[in-house]
JSON list of C-alpha atoms in Angstrom, two decimals:
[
{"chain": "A", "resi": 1, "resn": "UNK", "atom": "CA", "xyz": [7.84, -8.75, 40.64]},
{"chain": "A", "resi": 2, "resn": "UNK", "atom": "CA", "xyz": [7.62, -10.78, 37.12]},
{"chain": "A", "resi": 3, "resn": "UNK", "atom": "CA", "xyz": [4.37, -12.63, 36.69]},
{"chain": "A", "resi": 4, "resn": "UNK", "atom": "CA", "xyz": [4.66, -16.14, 35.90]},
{"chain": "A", "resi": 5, "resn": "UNK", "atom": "CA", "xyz": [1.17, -16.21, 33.99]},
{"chain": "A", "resi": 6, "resn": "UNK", "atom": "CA", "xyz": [2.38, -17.08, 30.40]},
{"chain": "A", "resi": 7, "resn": "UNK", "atom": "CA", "xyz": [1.26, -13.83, 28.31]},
{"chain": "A", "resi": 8, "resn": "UNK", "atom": "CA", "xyz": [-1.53, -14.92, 25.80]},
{"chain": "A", "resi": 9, "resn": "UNK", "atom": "CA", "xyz": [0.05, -14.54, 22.96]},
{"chain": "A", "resi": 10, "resn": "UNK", "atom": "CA", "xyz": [3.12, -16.09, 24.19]},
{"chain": "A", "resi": 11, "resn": "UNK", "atom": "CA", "xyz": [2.43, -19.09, 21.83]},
{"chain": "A", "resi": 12, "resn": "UNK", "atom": "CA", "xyz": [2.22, -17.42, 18.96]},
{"chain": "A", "resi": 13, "resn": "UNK", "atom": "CA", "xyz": [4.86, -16.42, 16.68]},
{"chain": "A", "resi": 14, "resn": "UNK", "atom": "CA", "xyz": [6.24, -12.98, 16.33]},
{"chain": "A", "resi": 15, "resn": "UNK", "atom": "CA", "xyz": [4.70, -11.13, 13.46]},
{"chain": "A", "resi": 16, "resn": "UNK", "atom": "CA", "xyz": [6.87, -12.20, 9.86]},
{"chain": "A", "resi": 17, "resn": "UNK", "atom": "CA", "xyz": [9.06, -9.50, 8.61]},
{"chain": "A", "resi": 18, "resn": "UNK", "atom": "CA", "xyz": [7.89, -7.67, 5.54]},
{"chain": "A", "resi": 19, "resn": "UNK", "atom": "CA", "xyz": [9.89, -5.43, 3.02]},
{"chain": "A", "resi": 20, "resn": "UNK", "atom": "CA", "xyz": [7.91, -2.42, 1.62]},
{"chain": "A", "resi": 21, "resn": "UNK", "atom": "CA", "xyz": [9.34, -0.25, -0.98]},
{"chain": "A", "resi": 22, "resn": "UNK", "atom": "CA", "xyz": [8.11, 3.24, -1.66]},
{"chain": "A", "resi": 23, "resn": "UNK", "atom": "CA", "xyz": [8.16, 5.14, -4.92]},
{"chain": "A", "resi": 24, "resn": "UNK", "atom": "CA", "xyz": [7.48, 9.21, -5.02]},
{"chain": "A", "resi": 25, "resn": "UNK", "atom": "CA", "xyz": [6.84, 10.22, -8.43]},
{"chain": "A", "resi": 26, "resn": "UNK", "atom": "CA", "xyz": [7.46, 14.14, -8.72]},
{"chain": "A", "resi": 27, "resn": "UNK", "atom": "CA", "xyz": [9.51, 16.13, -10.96]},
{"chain": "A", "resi": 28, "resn": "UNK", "atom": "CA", "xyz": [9.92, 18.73, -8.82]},
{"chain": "A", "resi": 29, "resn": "UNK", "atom": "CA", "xyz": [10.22, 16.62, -5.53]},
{"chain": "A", "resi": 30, "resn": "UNK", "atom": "CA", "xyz": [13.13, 14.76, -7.43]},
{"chain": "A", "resi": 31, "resn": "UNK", "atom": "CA", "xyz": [14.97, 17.42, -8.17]},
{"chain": "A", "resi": 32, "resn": "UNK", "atom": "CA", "xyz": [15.03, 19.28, -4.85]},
{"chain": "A", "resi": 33, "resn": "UNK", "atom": "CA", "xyz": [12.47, 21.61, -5.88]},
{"chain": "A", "resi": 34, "resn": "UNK", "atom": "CA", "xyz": [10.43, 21.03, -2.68]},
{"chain": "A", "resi": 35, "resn": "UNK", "atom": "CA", "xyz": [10.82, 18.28, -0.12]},
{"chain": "A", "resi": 36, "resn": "UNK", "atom": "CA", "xyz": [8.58, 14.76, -0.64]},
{"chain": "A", "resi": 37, "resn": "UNK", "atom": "CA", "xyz": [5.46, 14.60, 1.54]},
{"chain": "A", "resi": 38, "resn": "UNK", "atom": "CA", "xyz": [4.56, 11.09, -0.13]},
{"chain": "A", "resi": 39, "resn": "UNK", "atom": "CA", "xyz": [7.07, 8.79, 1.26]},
{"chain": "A", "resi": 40, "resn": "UNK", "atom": "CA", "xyz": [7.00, 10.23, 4.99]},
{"chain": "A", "resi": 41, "resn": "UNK", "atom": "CA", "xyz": [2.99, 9.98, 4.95]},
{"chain": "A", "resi": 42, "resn": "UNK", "atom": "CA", "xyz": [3.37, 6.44, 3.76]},
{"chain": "A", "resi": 43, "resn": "UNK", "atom": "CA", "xyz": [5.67, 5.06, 6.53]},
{"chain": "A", "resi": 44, "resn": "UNK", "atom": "CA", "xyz": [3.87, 7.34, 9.27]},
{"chain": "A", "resi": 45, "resn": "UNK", "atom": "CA", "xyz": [0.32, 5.44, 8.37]},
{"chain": "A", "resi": 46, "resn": "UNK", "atom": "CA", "xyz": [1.60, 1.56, 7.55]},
{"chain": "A", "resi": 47, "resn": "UNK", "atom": "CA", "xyz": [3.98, 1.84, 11.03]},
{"chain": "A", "resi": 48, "resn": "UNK", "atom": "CA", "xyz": [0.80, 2.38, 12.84]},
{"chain": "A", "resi": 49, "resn": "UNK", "atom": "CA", "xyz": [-1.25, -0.22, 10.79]},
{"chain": "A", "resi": 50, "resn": "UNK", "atom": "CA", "xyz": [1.08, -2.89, 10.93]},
{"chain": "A", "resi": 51, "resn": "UNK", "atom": "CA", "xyz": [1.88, -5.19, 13.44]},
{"chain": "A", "resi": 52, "resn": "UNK", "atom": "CA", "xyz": [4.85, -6.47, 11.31]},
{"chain": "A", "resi": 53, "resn": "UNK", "atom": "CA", "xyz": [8.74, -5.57, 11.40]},
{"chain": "A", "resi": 54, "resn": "UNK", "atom": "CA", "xyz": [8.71, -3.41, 8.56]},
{"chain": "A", "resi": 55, "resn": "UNK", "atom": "CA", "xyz": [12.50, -2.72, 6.31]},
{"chain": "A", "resi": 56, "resn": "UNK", "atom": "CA", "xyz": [11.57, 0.39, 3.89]},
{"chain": "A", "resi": 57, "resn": "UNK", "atom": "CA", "xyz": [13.35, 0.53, 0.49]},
{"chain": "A", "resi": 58, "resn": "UNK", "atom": "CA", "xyz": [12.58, 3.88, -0.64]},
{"chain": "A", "resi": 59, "resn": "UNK", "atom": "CA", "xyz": [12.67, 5.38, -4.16]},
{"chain": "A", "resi": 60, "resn": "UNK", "atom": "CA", "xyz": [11.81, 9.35, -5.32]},
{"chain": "A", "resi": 61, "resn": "UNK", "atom": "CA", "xyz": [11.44, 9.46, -9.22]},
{"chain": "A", "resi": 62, "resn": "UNK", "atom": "CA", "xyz": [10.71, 11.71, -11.48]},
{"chain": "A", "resi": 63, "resn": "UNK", "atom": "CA", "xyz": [7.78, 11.92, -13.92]},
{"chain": "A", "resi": 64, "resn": "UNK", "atom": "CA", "xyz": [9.17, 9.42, -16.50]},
{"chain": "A", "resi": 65, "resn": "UNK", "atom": "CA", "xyz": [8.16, 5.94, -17.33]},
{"chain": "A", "resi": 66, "resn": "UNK", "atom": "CA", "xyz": [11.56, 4.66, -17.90]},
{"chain": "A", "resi": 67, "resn": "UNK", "atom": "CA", "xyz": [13.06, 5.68, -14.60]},
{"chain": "A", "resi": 68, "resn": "UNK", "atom": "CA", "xyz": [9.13, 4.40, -12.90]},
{"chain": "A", "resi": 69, "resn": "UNK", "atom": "CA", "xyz": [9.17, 0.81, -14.33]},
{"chain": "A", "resi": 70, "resn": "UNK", "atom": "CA", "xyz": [12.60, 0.35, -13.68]},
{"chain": "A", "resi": 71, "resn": "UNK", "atom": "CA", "xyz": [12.33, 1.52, -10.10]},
{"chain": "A", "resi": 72, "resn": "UNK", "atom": "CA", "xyz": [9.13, -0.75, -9.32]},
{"chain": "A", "resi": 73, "resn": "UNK", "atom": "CA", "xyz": [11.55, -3.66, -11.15]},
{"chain": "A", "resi": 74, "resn": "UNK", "atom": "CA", "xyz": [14.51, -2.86, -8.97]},
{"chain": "A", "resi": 75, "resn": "UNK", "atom": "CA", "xyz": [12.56, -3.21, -5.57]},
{"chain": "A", "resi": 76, "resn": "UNK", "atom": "CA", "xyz": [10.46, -6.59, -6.40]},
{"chain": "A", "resi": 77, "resn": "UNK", "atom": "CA", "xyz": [13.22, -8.22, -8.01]},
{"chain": "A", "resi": 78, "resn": "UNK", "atom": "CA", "xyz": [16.69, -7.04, -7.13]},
{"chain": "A", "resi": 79, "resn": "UNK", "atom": "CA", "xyz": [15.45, -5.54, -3.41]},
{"chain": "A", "resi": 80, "resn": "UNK", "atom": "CA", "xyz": [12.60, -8.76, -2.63]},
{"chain": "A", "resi": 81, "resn": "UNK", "atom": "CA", "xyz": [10.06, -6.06, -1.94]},
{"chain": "A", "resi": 82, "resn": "UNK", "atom": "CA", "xyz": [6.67, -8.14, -0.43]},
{"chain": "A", "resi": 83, "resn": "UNK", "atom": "CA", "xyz": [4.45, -4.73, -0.88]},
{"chain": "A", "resi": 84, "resn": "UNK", "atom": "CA", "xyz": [5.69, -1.79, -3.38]},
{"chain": "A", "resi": 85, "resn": "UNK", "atom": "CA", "xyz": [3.14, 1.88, -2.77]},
{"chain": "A", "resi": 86, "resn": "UNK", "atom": "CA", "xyz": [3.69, 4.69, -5.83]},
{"chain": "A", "resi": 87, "resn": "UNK", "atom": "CA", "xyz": [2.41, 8.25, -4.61]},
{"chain": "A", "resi": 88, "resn": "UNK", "atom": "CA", "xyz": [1.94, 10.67, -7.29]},
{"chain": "A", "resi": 89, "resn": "UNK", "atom": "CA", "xyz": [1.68, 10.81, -11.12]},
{"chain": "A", "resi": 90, "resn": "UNK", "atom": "CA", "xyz": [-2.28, 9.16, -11.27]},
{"chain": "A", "resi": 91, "resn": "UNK", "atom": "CA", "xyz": [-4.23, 12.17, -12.98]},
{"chain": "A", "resi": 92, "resn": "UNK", "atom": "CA", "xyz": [-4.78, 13.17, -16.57]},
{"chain": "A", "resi": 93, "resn": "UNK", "atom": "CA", "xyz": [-1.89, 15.89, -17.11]},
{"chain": "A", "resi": 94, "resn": "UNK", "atom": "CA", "xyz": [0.53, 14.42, -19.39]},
{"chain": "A", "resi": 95, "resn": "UNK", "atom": "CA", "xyz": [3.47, 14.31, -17.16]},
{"chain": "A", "resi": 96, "resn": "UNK", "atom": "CA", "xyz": [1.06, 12.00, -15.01]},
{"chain": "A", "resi": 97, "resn": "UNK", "atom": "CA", "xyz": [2.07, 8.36, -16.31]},
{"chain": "A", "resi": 98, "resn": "UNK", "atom": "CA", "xyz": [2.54, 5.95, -12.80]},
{"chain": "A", "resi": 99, "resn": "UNK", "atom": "CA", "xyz": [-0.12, 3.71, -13.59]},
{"chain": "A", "resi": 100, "resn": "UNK", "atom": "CA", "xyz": [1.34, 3.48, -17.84]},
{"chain": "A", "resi": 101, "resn": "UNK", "atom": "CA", "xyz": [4.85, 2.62, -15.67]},
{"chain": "A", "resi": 102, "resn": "UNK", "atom": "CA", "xyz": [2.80, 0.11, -12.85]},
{"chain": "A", "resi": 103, "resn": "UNK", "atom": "CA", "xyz": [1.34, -1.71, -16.12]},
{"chain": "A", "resi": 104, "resn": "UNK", "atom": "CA", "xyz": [4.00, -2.08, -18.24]},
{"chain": "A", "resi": 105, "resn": "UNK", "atom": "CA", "xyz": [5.77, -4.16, -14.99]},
{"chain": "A", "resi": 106, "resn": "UNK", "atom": "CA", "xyz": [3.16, -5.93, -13.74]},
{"chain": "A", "resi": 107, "resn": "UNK", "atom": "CA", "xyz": [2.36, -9.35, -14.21]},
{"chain": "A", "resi": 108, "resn": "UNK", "atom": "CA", "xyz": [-1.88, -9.52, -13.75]},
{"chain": "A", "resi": 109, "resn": "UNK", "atom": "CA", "xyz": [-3.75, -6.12, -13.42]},
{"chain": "A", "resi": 110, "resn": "UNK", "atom": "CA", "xyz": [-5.75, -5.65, -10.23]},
{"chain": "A", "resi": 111, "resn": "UNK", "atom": "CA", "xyz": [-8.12, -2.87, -11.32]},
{"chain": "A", "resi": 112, "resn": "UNK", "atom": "CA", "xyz": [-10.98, -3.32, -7.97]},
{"chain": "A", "resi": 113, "resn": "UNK", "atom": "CA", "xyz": [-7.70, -1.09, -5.80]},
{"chain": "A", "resi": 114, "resn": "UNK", "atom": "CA", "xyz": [-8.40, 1.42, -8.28]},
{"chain": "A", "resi": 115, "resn": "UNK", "atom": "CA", "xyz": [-11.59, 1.65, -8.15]},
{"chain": "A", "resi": 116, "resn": "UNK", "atom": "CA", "xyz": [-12.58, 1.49, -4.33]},
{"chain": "A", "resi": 117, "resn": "UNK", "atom": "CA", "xyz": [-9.74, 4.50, -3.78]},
{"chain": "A", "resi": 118, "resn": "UNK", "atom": "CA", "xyz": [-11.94, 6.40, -6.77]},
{"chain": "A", "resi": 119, "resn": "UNK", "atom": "CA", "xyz": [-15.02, 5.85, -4.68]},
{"chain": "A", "resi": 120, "resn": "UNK", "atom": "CA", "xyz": [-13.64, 6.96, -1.23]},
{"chain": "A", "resi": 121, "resn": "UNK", "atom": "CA", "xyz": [-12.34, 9.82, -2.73]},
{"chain": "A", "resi": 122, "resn": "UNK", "atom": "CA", "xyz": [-15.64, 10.18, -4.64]},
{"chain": "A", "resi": 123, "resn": "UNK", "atom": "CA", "xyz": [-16.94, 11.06, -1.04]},
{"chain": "A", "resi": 124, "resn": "UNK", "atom": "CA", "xyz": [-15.37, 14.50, -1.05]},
{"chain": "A", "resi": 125, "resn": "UNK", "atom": "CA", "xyz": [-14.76, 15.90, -4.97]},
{"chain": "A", "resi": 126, "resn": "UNK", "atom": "CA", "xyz": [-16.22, 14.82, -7.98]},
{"chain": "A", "resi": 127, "resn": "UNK", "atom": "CA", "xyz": [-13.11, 15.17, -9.94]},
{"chain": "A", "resi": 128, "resn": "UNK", "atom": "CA", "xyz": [-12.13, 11.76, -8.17]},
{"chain": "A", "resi": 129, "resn": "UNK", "atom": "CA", "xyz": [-13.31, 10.18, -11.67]},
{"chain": "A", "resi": 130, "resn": "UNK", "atom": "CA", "xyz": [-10.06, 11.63, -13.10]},
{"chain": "A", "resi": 131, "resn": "UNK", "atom": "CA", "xyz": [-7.65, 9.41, -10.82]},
{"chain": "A", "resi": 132, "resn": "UNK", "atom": "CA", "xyz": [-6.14, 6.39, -12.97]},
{"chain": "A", "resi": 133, "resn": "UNK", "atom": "CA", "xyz": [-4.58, 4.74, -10.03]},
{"chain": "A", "resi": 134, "resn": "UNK", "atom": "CA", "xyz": [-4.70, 1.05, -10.46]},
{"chain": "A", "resi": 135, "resn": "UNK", "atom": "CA", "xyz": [-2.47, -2.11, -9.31]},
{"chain": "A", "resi": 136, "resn": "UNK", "atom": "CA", "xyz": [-0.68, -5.59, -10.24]},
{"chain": "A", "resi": 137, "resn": "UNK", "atom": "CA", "xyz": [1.38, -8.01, -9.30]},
{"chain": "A", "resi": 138, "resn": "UNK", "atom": "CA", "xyz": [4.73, -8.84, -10.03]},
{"chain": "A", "resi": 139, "resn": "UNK", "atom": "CA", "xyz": [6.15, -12.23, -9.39]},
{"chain": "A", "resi": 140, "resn": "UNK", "atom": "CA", "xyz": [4.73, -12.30, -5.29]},
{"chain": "A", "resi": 141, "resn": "UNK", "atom": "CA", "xyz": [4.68, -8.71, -5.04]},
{"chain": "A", "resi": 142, "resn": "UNK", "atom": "CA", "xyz": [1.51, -6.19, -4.76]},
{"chain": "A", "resi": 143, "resn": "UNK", "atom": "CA", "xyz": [2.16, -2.91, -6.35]},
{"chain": "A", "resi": 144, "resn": "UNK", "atom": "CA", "xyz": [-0.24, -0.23, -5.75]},
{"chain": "A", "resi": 145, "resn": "UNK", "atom": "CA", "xyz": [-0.32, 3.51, -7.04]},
{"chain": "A", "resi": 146, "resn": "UNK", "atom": "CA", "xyz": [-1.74, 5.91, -4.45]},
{"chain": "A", "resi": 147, "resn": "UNK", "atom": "CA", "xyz": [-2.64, 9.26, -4.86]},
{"chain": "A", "resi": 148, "resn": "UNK", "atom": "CA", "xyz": [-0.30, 12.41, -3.93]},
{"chain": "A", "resi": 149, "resn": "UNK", "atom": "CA", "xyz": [-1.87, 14.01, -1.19]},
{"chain": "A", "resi": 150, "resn": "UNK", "atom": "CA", "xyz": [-0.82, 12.98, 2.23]},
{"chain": "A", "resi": 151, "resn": "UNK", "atom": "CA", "xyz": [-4.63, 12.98, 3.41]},
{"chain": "A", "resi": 152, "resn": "UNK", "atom": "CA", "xyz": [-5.78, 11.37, 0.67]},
{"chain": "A", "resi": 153, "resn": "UNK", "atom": "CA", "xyz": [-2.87, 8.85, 1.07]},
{"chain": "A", "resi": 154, "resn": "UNK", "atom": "CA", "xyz": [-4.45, 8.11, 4.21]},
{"chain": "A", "resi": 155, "resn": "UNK", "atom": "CA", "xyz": [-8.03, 7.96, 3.38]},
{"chain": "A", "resi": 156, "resn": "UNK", "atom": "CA", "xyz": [-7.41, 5.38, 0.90]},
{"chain": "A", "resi": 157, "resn": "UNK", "atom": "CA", "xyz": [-5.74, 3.24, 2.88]},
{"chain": "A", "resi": 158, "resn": "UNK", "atom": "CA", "xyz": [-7.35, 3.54, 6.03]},
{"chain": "A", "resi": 159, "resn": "UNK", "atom": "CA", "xyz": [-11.11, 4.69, 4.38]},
{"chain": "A", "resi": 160, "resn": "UNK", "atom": "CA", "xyz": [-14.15, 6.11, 5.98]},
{"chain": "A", "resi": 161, "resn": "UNK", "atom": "CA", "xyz": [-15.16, 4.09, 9.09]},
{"chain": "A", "resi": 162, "resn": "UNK", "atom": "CA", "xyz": [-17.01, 6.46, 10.37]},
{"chain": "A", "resi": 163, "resn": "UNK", "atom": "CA", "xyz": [-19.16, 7.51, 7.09]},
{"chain": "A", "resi": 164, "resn": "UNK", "atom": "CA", "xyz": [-22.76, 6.67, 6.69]},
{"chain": "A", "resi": 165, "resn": "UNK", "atom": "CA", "xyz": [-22.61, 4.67, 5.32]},
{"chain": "A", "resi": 166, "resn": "UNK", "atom": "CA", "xyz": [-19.04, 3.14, 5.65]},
{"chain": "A", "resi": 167, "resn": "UNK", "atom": "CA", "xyz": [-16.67, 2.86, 3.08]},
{"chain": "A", "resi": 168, "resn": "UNK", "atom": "CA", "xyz": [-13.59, 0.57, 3.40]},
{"chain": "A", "resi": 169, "resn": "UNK", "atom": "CA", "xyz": [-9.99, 1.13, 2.38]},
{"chain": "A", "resi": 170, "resn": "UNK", "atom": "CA", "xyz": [-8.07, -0.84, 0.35]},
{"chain": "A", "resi": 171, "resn": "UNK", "atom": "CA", "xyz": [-5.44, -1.67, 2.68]},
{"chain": "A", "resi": 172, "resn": "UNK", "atom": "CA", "xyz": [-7.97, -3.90, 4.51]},
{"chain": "A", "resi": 173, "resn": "UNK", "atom": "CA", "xyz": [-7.58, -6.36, 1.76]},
{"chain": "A", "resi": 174, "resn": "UNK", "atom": "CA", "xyz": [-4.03, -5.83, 0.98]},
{"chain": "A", "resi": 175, "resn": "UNK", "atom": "CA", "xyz": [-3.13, -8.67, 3.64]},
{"chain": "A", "resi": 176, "resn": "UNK", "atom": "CA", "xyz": [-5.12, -11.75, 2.34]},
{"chain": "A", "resi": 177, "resn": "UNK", "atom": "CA", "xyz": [-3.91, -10.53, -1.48]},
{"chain": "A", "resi": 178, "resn": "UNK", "atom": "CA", "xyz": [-0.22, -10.91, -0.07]},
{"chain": "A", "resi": 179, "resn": "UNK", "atom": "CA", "xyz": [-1.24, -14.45, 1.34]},
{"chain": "A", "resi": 180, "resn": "UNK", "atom": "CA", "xyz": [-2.83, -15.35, -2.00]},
{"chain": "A", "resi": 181, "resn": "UNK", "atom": "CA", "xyz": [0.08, -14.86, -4.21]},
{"chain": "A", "resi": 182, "resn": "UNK", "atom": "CA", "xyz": [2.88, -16.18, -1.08]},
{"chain": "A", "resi": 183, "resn": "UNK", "atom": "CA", "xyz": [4.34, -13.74, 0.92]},
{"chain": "A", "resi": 184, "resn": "UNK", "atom": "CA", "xyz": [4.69, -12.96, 3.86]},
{"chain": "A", "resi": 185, "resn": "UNK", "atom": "CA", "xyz": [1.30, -13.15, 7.03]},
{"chain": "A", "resi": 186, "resn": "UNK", "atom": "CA", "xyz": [0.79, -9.59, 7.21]},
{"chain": "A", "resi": 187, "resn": "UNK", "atom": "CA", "xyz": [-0.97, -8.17, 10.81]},
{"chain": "A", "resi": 188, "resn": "UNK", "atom": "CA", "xyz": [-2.68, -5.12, 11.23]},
{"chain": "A", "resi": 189, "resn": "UNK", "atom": "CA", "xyz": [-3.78, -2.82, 13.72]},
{"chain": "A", "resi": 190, "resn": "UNK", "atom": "CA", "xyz": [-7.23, -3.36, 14.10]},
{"chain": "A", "resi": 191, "resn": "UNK", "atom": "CA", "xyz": [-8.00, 0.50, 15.68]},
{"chain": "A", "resi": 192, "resn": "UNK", "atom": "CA", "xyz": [-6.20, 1.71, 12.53]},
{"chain": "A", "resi": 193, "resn": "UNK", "atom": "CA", "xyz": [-7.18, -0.58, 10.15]},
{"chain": "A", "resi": 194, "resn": "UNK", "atom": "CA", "xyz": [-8.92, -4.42, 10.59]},
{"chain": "A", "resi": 195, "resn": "UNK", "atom": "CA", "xyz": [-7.62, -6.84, 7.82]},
{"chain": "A", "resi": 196, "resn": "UNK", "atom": "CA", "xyz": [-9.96, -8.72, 6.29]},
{"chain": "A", "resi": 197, "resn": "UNK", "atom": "CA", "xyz": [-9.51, -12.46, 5.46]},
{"chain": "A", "resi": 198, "resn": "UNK", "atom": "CA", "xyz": [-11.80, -15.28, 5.07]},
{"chain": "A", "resi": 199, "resn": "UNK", "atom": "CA", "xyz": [-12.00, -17.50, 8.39]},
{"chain": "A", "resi": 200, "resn": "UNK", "atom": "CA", "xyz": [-10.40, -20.24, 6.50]},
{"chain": "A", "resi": 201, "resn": "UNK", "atom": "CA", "xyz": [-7.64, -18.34, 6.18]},
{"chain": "A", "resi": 202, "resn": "UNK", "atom": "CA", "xyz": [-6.82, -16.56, 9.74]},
{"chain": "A", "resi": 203, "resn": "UNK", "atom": "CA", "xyz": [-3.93, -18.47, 11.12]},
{"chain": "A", "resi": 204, "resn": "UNK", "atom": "CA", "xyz": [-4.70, -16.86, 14.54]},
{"chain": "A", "resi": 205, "resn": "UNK", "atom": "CA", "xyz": [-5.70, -13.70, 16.40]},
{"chain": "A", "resi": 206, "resn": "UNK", "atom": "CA", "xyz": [-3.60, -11.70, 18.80]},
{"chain": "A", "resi": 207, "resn": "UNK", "atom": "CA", "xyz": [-5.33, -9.94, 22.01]}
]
C-alpha cells in the first residue's frame, strides 16, 4: 500500500540538467585503428558521480590542434556544453598538444586542476611530472584535459580516499567552479565522490 509520509526530499527540486561534452584525442583511436577507451570510462565514472540528468555530446579527434580547439569551440558554443573533459594528448611527445588546443580556447587558465591530477598521479610513478594537463574556462563552461588511461581517468577524478594520507580529486571541486562562473547546481554522489562547496553556498542536501 502507498505511504502517505511525504518522502524527504519531496520538497526539493529535481537535480538541474547538465550537458557534458567529451573529447578523445587519439590518432589512432580516430581513425579506427583501435576502439576509444576514453570516452566510455568518462561516462561510466560521472553517471555514477552525478546525481544530475546528464545529455553527452561526444567528440573523438585526432592529434591536431586545429581539429582540438575547434571541437572544444563547437561543444561550449554551438552545443551549450556546462562541463567539456579531453582524454588523451597531455605528455611531452610531439603529437601530444590537448592542453596547446585547451589554451588557445579558453578564456582564464585554471592551472590548480593540473596540478592536483599531477600529484595524485605522483602517488604511483614519478614520471607524473611529465603530464601538462591543465584547464579554463570558456564563456560558463569548465574545460578540463584528463589523462588517457581509463584508471587514471578515474583516479583523478575520484582521487585517493583511502590513502594516508588522503588525496582529493579534482572533480570534488568541479561543482562549486560550475556555480561560480553560472551554470548549472551540479549534485554528486557522495560514496563516489563528495562535492565540496562552501556552506554559504549549499542550496540544500538530499538524504
Amino acid at each position: 500500500m502507498p505511504s502517505d509520509t511525504p518522502s524527504p526530499d519531496a520538497a526539493l527540486p529535481p537535480p538541474a540538467p547538465i550537458r557534458i561534452g567529451l573529447v578523445s584525442v587519439s590518432d589512432r583511436a580516430s581513425a579506427g585503428v583501435y576502439t576509444d577507451q576514453g570516452i566510455p570510462s568518462l561516462q561510466a565514472w560521472l553517471g555514477k558521480a552525478l546525481l544530475n540528468p546528464i545529455t553527452w555530446v561526444t567528440r573523438l579527434v585526432p592529434d591536431e590542434v586545429p581539429q582540438i580547439s575547434a571541437a572544444l569551440r563547437a561543444l561550449v558554443d554551438e552545443e551549450a556544453c556546462d562541463l567539456v573533459l579531453t582524454t588523451g594528448g597531455t605528455g611531452p611527445a610531439p603529437r601530444d598538444v590537448t592542453p596547446e588546443a585547451t589554451r588557445a580556447v579558453g578564456d582564464r587558465e585554471m592551472p590548480g586542476f593540473g596540478e592536483q591530477m599531477r600529484q595524485i598521479s605522483l602517488r604511483f610513478v614519478p614520471t607524473a611530472i611529465l603530464s601538462r594537463q591543465t584547464a579554463v574556462i570558456r564563456g560558463r563552461a569548465l574545460i578540463l584535459n584528463l589523462p588517457g588511461q581509463p584508471k587514471s581517468i578515474a583516479e583523478t577524478l575520484e582521487g585517493l580516499p583511502a590513502a594516508t594520507p588522503p588525496c582529493p580529486g579534482i572533480f570534488a571541486a568541479v561543482p562549486y567552479c560550475i556555480d561560480l562562473i553560472g551554470g548549472p547546481y551540479l549534485e554528486t554522489d557522495a560514496a563516489v565522490c563528495k562535492a565540496f562547496r562552501p556552506k554559504t553556498a549549499i542550496r540544500w542536501t538530499r538524504p
